[in-house]
XYZ file of C-alpha atoms in Angstrom:
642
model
C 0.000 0.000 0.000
C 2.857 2.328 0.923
C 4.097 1.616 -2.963
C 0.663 2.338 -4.512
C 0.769 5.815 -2.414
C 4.217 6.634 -3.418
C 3.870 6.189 -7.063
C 0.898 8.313 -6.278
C 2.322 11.371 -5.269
C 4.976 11.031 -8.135
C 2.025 10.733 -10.654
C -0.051 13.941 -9.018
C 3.798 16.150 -8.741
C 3.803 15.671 -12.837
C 0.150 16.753 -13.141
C 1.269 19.941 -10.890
C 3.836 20.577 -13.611
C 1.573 20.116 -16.487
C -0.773 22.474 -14.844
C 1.856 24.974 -14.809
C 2.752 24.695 -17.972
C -0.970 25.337 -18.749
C -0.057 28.844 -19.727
C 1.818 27.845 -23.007
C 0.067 26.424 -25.641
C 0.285 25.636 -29.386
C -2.203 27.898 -30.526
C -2.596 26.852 -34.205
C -1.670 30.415 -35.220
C 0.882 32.604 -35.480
C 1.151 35.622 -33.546
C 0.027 38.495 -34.859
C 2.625 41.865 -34.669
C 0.653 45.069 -35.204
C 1.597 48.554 -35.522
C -0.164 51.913 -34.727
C -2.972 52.522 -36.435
C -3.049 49.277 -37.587
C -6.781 48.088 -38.193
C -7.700 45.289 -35.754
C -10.654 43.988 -37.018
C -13.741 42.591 -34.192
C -15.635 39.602 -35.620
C -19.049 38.022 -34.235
C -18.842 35.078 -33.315
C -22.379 33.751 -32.611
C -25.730 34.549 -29.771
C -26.039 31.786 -26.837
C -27.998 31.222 -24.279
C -27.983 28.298 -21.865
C -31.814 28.268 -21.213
C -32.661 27.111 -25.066
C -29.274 25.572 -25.962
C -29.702 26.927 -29.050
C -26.922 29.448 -30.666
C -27.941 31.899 -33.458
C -25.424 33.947 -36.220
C -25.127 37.569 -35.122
C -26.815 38.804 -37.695
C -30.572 37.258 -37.246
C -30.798 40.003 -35.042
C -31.196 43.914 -36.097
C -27.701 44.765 -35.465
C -25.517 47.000 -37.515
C -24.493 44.996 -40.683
C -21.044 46.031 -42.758
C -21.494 46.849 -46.797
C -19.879 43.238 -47.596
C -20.849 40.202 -45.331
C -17.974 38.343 -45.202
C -17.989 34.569 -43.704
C -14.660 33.096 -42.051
C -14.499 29.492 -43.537
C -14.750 27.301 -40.611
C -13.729 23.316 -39.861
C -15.893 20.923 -38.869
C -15.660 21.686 -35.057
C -16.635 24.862 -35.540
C -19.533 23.917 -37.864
C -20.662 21.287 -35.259
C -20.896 23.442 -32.225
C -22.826 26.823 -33.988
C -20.309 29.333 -34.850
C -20.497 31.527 -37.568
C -17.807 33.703 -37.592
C -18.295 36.699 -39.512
C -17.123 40.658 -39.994
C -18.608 43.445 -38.112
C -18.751 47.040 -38.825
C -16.987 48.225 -35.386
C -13.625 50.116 -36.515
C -10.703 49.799 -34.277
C -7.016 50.689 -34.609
C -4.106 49.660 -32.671
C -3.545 51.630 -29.845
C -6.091 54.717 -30.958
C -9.067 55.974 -28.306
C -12.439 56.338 -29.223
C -14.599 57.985 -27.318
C -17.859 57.594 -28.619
C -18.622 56.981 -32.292
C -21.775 56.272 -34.035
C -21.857 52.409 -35.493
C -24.323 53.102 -38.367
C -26.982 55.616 -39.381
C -26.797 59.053 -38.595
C -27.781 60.748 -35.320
C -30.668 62.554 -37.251
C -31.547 58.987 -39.096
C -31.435 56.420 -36.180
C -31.775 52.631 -36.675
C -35.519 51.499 -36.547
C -36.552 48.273 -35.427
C -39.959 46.968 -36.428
C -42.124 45.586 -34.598
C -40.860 41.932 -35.715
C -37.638 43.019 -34.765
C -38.531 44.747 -31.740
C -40.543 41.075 -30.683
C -37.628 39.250 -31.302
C -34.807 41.570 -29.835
C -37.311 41.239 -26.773
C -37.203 37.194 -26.735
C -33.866 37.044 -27.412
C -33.242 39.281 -23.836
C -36.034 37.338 -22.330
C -34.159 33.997 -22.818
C -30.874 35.382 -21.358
C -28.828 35.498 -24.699
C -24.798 36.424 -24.733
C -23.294 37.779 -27.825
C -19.789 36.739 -28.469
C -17.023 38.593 -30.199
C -13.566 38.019 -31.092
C -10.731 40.616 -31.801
C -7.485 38.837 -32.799
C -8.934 35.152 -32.305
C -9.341 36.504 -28.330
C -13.064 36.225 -27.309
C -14.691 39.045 -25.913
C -15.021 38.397 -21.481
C -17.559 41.047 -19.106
C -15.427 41.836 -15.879
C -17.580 41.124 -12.812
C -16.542 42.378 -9.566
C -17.856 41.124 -6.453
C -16.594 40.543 -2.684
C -15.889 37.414 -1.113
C -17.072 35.979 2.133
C -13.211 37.374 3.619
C -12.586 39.231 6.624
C -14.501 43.156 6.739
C -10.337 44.557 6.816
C -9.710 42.369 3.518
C -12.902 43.247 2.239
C -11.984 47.248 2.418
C -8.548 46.683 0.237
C -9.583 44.647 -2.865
C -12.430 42.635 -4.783
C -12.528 39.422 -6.435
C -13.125 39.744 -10.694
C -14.303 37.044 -12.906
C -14.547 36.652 -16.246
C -17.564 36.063 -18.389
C -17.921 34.482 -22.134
C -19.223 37.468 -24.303
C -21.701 40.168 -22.990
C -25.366 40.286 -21.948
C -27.826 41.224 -24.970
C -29.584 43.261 -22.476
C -31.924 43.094 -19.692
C -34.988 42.849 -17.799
C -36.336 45.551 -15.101
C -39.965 44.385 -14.590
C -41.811 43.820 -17.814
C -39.638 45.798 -19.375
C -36.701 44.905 -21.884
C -33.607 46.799 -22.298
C -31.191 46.394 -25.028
C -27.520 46.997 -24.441
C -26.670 49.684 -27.548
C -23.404 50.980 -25.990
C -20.396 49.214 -26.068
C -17.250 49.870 -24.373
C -14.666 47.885 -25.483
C -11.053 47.825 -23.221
C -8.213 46.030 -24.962
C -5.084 45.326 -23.366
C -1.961 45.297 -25.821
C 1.590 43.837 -24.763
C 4.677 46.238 -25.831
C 7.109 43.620 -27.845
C 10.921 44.603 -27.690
C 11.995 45.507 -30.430
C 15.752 46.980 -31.636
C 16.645 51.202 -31.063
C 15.325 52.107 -34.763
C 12.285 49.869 -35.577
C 8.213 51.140 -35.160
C 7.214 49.419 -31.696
C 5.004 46.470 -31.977
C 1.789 44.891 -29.745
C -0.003 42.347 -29.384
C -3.507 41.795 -28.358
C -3.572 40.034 -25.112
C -7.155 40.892 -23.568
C -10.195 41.845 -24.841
C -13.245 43.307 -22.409
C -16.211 44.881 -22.774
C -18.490 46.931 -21.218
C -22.200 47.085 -22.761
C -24.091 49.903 -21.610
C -28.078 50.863 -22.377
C -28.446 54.534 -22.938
C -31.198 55.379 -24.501
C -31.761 57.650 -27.777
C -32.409 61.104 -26.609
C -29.505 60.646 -24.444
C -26.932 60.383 -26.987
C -25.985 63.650 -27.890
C -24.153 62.694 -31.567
C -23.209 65.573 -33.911
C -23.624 64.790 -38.107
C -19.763 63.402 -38.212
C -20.767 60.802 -35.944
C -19.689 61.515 -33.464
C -21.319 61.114 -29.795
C -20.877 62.561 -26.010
C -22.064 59.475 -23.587
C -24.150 61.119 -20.783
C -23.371 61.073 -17.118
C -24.076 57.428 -15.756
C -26.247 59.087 -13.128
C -28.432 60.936 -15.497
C -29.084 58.488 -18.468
C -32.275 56.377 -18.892
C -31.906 53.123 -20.681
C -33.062 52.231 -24.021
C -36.398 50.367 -23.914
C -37.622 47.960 -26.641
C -40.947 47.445 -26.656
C -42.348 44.547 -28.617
C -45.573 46.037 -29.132
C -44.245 48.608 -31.442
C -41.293 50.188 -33.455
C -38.652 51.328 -31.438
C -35.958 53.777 -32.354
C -32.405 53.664 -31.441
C -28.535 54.058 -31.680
C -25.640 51.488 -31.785
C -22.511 53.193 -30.430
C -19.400 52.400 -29.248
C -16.351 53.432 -27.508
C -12.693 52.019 -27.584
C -9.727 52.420 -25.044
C -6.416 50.826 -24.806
C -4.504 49.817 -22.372
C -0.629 48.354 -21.420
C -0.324 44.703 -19.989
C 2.336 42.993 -18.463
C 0.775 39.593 -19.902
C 2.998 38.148 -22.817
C 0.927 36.812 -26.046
C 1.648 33.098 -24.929
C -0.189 33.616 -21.123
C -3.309 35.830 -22.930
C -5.679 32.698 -22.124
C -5.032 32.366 -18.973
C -7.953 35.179 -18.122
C -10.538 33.062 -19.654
C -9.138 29.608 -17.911
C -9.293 30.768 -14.531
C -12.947 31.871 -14.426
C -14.167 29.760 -10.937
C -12.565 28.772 -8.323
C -10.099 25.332 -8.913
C -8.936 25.033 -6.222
C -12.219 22.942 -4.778
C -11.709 21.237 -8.300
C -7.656 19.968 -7.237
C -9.216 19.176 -3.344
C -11.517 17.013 -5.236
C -9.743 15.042 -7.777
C -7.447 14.204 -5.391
C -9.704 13.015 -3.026
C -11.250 10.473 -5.373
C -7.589 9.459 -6.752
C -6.655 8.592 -3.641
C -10.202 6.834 -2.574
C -10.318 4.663 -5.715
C -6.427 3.759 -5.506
C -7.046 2.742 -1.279
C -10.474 0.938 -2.434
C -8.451 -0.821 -5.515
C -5.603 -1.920 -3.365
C -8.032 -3.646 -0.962
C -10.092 -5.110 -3.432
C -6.599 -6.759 -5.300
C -5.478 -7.970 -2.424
C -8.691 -9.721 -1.135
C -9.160 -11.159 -4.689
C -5.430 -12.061 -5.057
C -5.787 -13.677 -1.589
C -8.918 -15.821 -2.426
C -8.067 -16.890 -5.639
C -4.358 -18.134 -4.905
C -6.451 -20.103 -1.897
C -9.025 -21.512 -4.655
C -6.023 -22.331 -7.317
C -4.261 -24.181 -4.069
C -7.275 -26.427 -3.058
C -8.197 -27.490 -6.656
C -4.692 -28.119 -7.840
C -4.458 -30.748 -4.324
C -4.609 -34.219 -6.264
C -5.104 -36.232 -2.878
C -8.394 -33.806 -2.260
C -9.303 -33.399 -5.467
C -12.491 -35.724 -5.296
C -13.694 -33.304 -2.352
C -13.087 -30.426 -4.369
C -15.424 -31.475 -6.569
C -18.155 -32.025 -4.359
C -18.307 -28.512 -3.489
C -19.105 -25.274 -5.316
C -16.835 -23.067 -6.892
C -15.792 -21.463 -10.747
C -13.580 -24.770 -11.399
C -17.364 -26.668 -11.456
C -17.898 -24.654 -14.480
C -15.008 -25.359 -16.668
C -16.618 -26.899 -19.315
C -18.974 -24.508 -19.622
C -17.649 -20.808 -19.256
C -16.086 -20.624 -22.997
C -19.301 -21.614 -24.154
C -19.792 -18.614 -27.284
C -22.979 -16.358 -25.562
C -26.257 -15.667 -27.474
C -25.844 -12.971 -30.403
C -21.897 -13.567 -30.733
C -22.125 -11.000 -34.065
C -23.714 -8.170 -31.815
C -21.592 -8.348 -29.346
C -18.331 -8.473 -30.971
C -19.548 -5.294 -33.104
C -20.646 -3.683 -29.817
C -17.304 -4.237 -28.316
C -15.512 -3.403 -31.236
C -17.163 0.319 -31.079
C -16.012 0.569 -28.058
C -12.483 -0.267 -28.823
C -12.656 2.533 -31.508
C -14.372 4.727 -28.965
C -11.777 4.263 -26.235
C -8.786 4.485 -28.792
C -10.005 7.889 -29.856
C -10.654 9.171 -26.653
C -7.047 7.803 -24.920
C -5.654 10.254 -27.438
C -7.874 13.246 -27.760
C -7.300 13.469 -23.584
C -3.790 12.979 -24.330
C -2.623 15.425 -27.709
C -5.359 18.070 -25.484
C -3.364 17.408 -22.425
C 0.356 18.234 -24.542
C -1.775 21.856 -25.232
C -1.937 20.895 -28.705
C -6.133 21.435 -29.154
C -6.582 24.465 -26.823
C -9.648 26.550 -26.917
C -7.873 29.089 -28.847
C -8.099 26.740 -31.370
C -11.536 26.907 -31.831
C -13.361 23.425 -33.047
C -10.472 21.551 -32.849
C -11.244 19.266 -29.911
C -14.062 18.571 -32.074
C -12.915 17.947 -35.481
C -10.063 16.185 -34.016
C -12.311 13.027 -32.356
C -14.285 12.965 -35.094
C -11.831 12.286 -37.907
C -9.852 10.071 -34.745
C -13.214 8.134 -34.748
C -12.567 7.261 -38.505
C -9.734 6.075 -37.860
C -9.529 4.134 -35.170
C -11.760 2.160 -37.230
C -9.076 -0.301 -38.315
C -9.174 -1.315 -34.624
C -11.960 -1.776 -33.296
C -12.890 -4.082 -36.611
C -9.328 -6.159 -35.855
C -10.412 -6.914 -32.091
C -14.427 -7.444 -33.665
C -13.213 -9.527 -36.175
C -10.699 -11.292 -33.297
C -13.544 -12.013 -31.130
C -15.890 -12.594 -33.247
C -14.123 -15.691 -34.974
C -13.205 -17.063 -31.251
C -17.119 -17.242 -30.578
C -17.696 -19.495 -33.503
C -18.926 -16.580 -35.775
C -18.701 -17.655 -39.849
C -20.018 -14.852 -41.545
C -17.295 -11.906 -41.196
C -18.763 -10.020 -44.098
C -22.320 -9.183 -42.239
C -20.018 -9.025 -38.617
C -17.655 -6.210 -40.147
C -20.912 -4.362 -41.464
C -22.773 -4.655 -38.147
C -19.503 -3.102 -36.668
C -19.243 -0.324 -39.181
C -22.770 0.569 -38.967
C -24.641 -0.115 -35.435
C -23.338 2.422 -33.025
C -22.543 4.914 -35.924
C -26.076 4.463 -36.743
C -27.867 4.895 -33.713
C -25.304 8.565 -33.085
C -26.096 9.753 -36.821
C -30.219 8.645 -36.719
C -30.762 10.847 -32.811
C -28.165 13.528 -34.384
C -30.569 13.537 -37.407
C -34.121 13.877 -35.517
C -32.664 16.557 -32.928
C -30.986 18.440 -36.498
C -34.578 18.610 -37.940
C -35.356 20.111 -34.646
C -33.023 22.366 -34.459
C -33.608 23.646 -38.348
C -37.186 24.412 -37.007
C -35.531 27.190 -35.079
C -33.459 28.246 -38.033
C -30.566 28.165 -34.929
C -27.240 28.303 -36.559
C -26.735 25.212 -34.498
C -28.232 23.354 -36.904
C -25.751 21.046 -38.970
C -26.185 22.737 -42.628
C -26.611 19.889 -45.163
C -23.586 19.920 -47.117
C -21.448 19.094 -43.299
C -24.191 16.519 -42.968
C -23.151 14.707 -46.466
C -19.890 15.241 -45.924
C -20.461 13.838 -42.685
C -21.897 10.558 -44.104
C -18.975 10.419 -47.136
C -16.548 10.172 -44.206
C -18.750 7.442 -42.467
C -18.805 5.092 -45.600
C -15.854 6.776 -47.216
C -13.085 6.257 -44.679
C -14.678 4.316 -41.495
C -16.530 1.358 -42.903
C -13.567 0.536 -45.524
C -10.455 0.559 -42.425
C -13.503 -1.421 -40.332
C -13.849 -4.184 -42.925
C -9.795 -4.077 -43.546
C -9.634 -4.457 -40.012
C -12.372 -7.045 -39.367
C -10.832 -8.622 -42.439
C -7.043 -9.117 -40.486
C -8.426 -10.189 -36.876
C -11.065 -12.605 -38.555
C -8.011 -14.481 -40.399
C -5.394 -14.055 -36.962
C -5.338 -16.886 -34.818
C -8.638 -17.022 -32.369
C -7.864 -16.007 -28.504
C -6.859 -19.109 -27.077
C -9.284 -20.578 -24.193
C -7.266 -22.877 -21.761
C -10.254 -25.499 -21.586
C -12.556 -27.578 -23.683
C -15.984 -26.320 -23.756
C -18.915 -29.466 -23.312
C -21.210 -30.753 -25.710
C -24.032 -30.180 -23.565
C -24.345 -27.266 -21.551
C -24.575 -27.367 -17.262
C -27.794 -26.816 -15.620
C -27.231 -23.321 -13.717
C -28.208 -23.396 -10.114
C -31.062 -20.786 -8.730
C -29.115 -17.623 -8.438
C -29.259 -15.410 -4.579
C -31.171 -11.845 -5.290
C -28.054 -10.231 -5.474
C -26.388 -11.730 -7.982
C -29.534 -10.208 -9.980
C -28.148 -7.988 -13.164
C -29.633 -4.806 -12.273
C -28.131 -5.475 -8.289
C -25.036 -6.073 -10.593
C -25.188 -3.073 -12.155
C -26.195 -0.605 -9.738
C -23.059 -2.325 -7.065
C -20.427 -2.037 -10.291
C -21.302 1.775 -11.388
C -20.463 3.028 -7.832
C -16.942 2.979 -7.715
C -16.043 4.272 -11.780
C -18.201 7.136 -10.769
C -17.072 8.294 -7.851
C -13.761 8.591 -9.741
C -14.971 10.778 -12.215
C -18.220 12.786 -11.025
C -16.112 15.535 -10.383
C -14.714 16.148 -13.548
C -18.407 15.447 -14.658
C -19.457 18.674 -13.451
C -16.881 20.223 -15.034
C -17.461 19.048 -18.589
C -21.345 19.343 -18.139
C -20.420 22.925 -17.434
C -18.623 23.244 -20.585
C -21.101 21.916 -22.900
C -24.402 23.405 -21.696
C -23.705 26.581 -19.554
C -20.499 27.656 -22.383
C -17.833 27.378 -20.276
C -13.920 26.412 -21.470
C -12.848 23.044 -20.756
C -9.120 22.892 -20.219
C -7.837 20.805 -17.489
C -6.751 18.265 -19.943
C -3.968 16.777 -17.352
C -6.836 15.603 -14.861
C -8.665 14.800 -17.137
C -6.199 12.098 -18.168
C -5.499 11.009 -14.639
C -9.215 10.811 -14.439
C -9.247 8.130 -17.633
C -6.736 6.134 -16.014
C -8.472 5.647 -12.849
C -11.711 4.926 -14.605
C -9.919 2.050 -16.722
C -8.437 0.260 -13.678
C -11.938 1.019 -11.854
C -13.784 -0.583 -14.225
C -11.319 -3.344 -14.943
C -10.981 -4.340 -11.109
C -14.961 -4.194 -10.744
C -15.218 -6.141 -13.657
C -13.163 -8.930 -12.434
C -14.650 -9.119 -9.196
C -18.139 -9.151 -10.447
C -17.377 -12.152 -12.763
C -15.575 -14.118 -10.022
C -18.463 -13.914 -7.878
C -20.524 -14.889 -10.761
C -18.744 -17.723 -11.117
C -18.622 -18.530 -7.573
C -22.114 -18.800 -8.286
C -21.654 -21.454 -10.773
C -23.198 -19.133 -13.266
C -21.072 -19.654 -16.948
C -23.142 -17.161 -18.664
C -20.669 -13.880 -18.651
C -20.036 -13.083 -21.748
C -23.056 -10.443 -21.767
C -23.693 -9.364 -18.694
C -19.882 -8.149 -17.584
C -20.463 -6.219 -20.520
C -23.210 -4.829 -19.362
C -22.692 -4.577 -15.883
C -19.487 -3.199 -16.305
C -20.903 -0.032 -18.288
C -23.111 0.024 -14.886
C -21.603 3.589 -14.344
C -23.306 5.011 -17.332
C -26.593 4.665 -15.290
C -25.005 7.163 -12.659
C -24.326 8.910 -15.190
C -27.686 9.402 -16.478
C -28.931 9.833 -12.971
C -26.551 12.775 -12.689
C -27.736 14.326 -16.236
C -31.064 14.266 -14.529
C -29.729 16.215 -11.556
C -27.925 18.408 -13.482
C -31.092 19.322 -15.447
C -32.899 20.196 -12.988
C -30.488 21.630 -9.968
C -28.241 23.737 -12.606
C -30.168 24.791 -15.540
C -33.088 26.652 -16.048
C -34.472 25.031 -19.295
C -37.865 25.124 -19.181
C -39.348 25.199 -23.077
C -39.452 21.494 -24.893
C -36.864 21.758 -27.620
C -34.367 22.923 -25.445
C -35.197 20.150 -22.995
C -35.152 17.421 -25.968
C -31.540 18.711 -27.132
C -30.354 18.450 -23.742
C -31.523 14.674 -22.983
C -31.711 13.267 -26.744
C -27.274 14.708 -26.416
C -26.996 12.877 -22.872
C -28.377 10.157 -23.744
C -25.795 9.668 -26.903
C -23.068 11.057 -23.926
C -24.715 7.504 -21.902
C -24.453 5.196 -24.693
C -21.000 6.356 -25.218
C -19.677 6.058 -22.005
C -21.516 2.761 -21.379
C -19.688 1.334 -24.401
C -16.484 2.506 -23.072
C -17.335 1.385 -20.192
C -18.362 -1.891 -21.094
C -15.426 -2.752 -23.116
C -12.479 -1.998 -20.339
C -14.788 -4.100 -17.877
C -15.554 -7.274 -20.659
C -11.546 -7.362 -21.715
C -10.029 -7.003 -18.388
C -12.744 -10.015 -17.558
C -12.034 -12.125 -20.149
C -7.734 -11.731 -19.667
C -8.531 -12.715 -15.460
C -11.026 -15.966 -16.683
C -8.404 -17.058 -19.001
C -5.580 -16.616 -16.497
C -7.762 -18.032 -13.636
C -9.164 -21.551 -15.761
C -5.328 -21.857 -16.725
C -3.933 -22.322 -13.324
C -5.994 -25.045 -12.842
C -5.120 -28.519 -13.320
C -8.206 -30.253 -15.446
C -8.455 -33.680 -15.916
C-alpha cells in the first residue's frame, strides 16, 4: 500500500507541472505583430444562451451589418458546435481611443426596429442570450466584480473579478426589456521589444467589454458621428418594446490599455474563471479513494483466488473439491460462445474505436496541442480520430468474433461499421430537424451533414472491414479449456447476484472517480464554459480504466462462484453500470443547474446525454468485458483439469 501511495504522489507532482505549464500552448496560429494605427478587425462570433441551448449567427438580429458580409471558412468543429464567424462594422485601430462613435446611421436617421424586430430583440433578452465577439482570435469576457465571504479589513482593500464568455444582450427591469446599444470595449496590448530604430510592436492580449443601455435622446451625436455618452447618473436606458417600433442608436467606444501579460499567457484570463482550487481538493480526493479501495479489493481477490487455485490443484483432495461449489465446477462450460456472438463483438468493437479515440484526444489536449484558442479543434479532431480508429476496433471485432464461432465476417464487419454509428447519426438527425425548425445556426447545414456521411462510408466502414478482415483471419484467442457438448444446468441464483443489483453495485466505484470532472465538462457543454484541465482529465481516464477493470473482475468471479457460466453479456453490461449514474446525474444536473424550461431545449439536452450515456456505457463496457475475459483465461489456466 505504501508503494501504490508513493507512485501516487509522483504521478499527481507531474500533473502539478503540467498544470503549470498550462499557460503555453500551441495555438494553431501565429502571432500576430501590429503597428499603430493598424486596423484590428472585431468579428461576431455567434448569440447563446444556456436556457434554449440553441446558438444563433449575429446577424438574425437587427444589429448594424457592414457593406460586404464576409464569412470566415470554418472546420468541422466549428460547424458542429454553432459558430459563424463573420465581420462586423466596429472600426478599431491599434492603440487609438475612441470615445464615442456612431456604429451606423446618422444621429438625425437612427436605426428602426420593427415591430418583428422589436418582438424578437425582446425574446432574445427574455431567454438570457450572450453575444460573443472576437478581436485577434481573443473572445470578448464582461469583468464582474464582487466581494468574497473574507474578513470586513480584507474586504476594504480589494475585490474578487471574474470573467464572463461574451456580454449580456440586455436586460430585464420588470416587464420591461432593455437592449444593451453601448459598447465599451477595453483592450489590453503587450509592448514587444523591439531593436533602437524599428516602429514598436503589440499584441492583443485581452479583450473586455463593457455594454451599456443609454437610450436615444440621451446620446448627444453631432452629423460626423460623433457622440458625447451622458453622465451614468443621469441616463435612462433604451427600452424595446415589442408592441411597437422602437428607435435607437448602436454606439461604441474604444480604449487601450498596457499589460504585463505576454501573447503566450493571454488565455489564462478566460481559464481561470471559478474557483479550482475545490476542483484539485476534489480530484485528489477520489484518486486517492479509488487507488485505497483498488488496493483492498486486489489484495482480497489475489488472496482468495491463490487459496481456490491451491485447493483445486491438491490431487489427494481433489475428489472433495469437486463435491463442493466453486468457478472450477464450471469449466466446461464458461467458454461456451454467448447468445448474439455477431452483436456483441460489433458492440465491443465500437467501443475499442471509442476508447482508442478518446485515450488520445485526452492525451494530444493534455500536450496543449487542441486548446480553446483553437476553436473546433477538440471537435474535429475526435471525429476524424473516430474514422480512424476504425481499423481497430474491426481487428479486435473480427478477433472475437471468430473465437465465438462466428462464420459470416462479411455481415459481422458491417454490423460493426454501422450499429453504433447508426444509432449517433439517426438521434443527431431527428434533434438536427429540430433544431432547423428554429433556423438556430446550431443546426448542422446539409452539405457538413453529407460530408459527414462520405466520411462514415468513405473512410470508417472501408479501415472497419480491412480491419475485421485481419483479426477474422489471426489466430482465435486461445481458451485454456474444452468447452462441453451439452451445456450445465445453472443453479437458482441469490437476489443479489440479480443484473440490475449487478449493475447498480459495479457503477459506484467508476463514478465516484470521475463525477467531479463530470461537473466540469457538463459545465462546458451546456452553460459555455472552457474546458481545459486536460492533465486531470487524463489522470481521471486512467483511474476509470483500472476502476472498471478491477470491478469487472470481481463481479465475474463472484458470478462464477455462483456457478453461473453465462458472462459473456452481462460483464459487458454490468461493467458499463456507471453510465446509469451517469444518467442519474444528467437528470440532476437538469434540474439543480439549468433553467431550461421550453421542450426543444429540454429534448436537445436529454436526446445529447443520452448519446453522452451510450458512449460512455460502451467505453465502459469494453475496459470491464476485456479485463474479464484476460482474469477468466488466467484463472481456468492455473488449474489442473483432468
Amino acid at each position: 500500500m505504501a508503494a501504490v501511495v508513493e507512485r501516487l504522489k509522483c504521478l499527481l507532482l507531474l500533473l502539478l507541472w503540467l498544470h503549470g505549464t498550462d499557460s503555453f500552448y500551441v495555438p494553431g496560429v501565429a502571432p500576430i505583430n501590429f503597428h499603430w494605427n493598424d486596423p484590428v478587425e472585431i468579428k461576431a462570433v455567434k448569440l447563446t444562451s444556456s436556457r434554449t441551448q440553441l446558438p444563433y449567427e449575429y446577424y438574425s438580429l437587427p444589429f448594424c451589418q457592414p457593406t460586404e458580409i464576409t464569412y470566415k471558412a470554418e472546420n468541422l468543429g466549428e460547424v458542429l458546435r454553432g459558430d459563424r464567424i463573420v465581420n462586423t462594422p466596429f472600426q478599431v485601430f491599434m492603440n487609438v481611443e475612441k470615445k464615442c462613435e456612431v456604429l451606423c446611421n446618422f444621429p438625425n436617421k437612427p436605426v428602426t426596429l420593427t415591430v418583428e424586430q422589436s418582438k424578437l430583440v425582446a425574446e432574445r433578452i427574455r431567454e438570457d442570450y450572450y453575444v460573443h465577439l472576437i478581436a485577434d482570435n481573443l473572445p470578448v469576457a464582461t469583468r464582474l466584480e464582487f466581494y468574497s465571504n473574507r474578513e470586513e479589513e480584507e474586504k476594504k482593500k480589494e475585490k474578487d473579478v471574474q470573467f464572463e464568455h461574451g456580454y449580456r444582450l440586455g436586460f430585464l427591469d420588470g416587464n420591461k426589456f432593455y437592449l444593451h446599444n453601448h459598447l465599451s470595449f477595453i483592450l489590453y496590448y503587450h509592448r514587444e521589444d523591439v531593436e533602437e530604430n524599428q516602429e514598436p510592436t503589440y499584441r492583443v492580449v485581452r479583450f473586455e467589454v463593457i455594454p451599456q443601455s443609454i437610450k436615444l435622446e440621451d446620446l448627444k451625436a453631432d452629423e460626423k458621428g460623433m457622440c458625447t455618452l451622458p453622465e451614468a447618473t443621469g441616463s435612462a436606458p433604451q427600452e424595446i418594446d415589442p408592441t411597437k417600433e422602437n428607435q435607437l442608436l448602436f454606439t461604441y467606444s474604444v480604449h487601450w490599455e498596457e499589460s504585463d501579460i505576454k501573447w503566450a499567457s493571454r488565455w489564462d484570463t478566460y481559464l481561470t474563471m471559478s474557483d479550482v482550487q475545490i476542483h484539485w481538493f476534489s480530484i485528489i480526493n477520489s484518486v486517492v479513494v479509488v487507488f485505497f479501495l483498488s488496493g483492498i479489493l486486489s489484495m482480497i481477490i489475489i488472496r482468495t483466488l491463490r487459496k481456490d487455485i491451491a485447493n483445486y490443484n491438491k490431487e489427494d483432495d481433489i475428489e472433495d473439491t469437486m463435491e463442493e461449489s466453486g468457478w472450477k465446477l464450471v469449466h466446461g462450460d464458461v467458454f461456451r460462445p454467448p447468445q448474439y456472438p455477431m452483436i456483441l463483438s460489433s458492440l465491443l468493437g465500437s467501443g475499442i474505436q471509442l476508447f482508442c479515440m478518446i485515450l488520445i484526444v485526452i492525451f494530444v489536449a493534455m500536450l496543449g496541442m487542441l486548446s480553446p484558442s483553437s476553436r473546433g479543434a477538440l471537435m474535429t479532431t475526435a471525429c476524424f480520430l473516430f474514422m480512424f480508429m476504425g481499423v481497430f476496433g474491426g481487428f479486435f471485432a473480427g478477433r472475437l468474433y471468430r473465437t465465438l464461432k462466428g462464420h459470416r465476417w462479411k455481415k459481422g464487419a458491417f454490423c460493426t461499421a454501422t450499429l453504433y454509428p447508426g444509432v449517433v447519426f439517426g438521434i443527431c438527425f431527428v434533434l438536427n430537424c429540430f433544431i432547423w425548425g428554429k433556423h438556430s445556426s446550431g443546426a448542422v447545414p446539409f452539405p457538413t451533414m453529407v460530408a459527414l456521411l462520405c466520411m462514415w462510408f468513405g473512410i470508417s466502414l472501408p479501415l472497419v472491414y480491412l480491419g475485421y478482415y485481419f483479426g477474422f483471419r489471426k489466430q482465435p484467442y486461445d481458451n485454456p479449456v474444452r468447452t462441453n457438448q451439452i451445456p450445465r444446468q445453472i443453479p437458482e441464483q441469490r437476489w443479489y447476484m440479480n443484473k440490475f443489483v449487478g449493475i447498480l453495485m459495479a457503477g459506484i466505484l467508476p463514478f465516484g472517480a470521475m463525477f467531479i470532472e463530470l461537473f466540469f465538462i457538463f459545465s462546458a457543454i451546456w452553460e459555455n464554459q472552457f474546458y481545459y484541465l486536460f492533465g486531470f482529465l487524463f489522470l481521471v481516464f486512467i483511474i476509470l480504466v483500472v476502476s472498471c477493470s478491477q470491478i469487472s473482475i470481481v463481479m465475474v468471479y463472484f458470478q462464477l462462484c455462483a456457478e453461473d457460466y453465462r458472462w459473456w453479456w452481462r460483464t459487458f453490461l454490468v461493467s458499463g453500470g456507471s453510465a446509469f449514474y451517469v444518467l442519474i446525474y444528467a437528470v440532476f444536473y437538469f434540474v439543480n443547474k439549468l433553467d431550461i424550461v421550453e421542450f426543444i431545449p429540454s429534448l436537445l439536452y436529454f436526446g445529447y446525454t443520452t448519446l453522452m450515456v451510450l458512449s460512455f456505457w460502451l467505453l465502459t463496457g469494453t475496459i470491464g468485458f476485456y479485463a474479464a475475459y484476460m482474469f477468466v483465461r488466467k484463472i481456468y489456466a492455473a488449474v489442473k483439469i483432468d
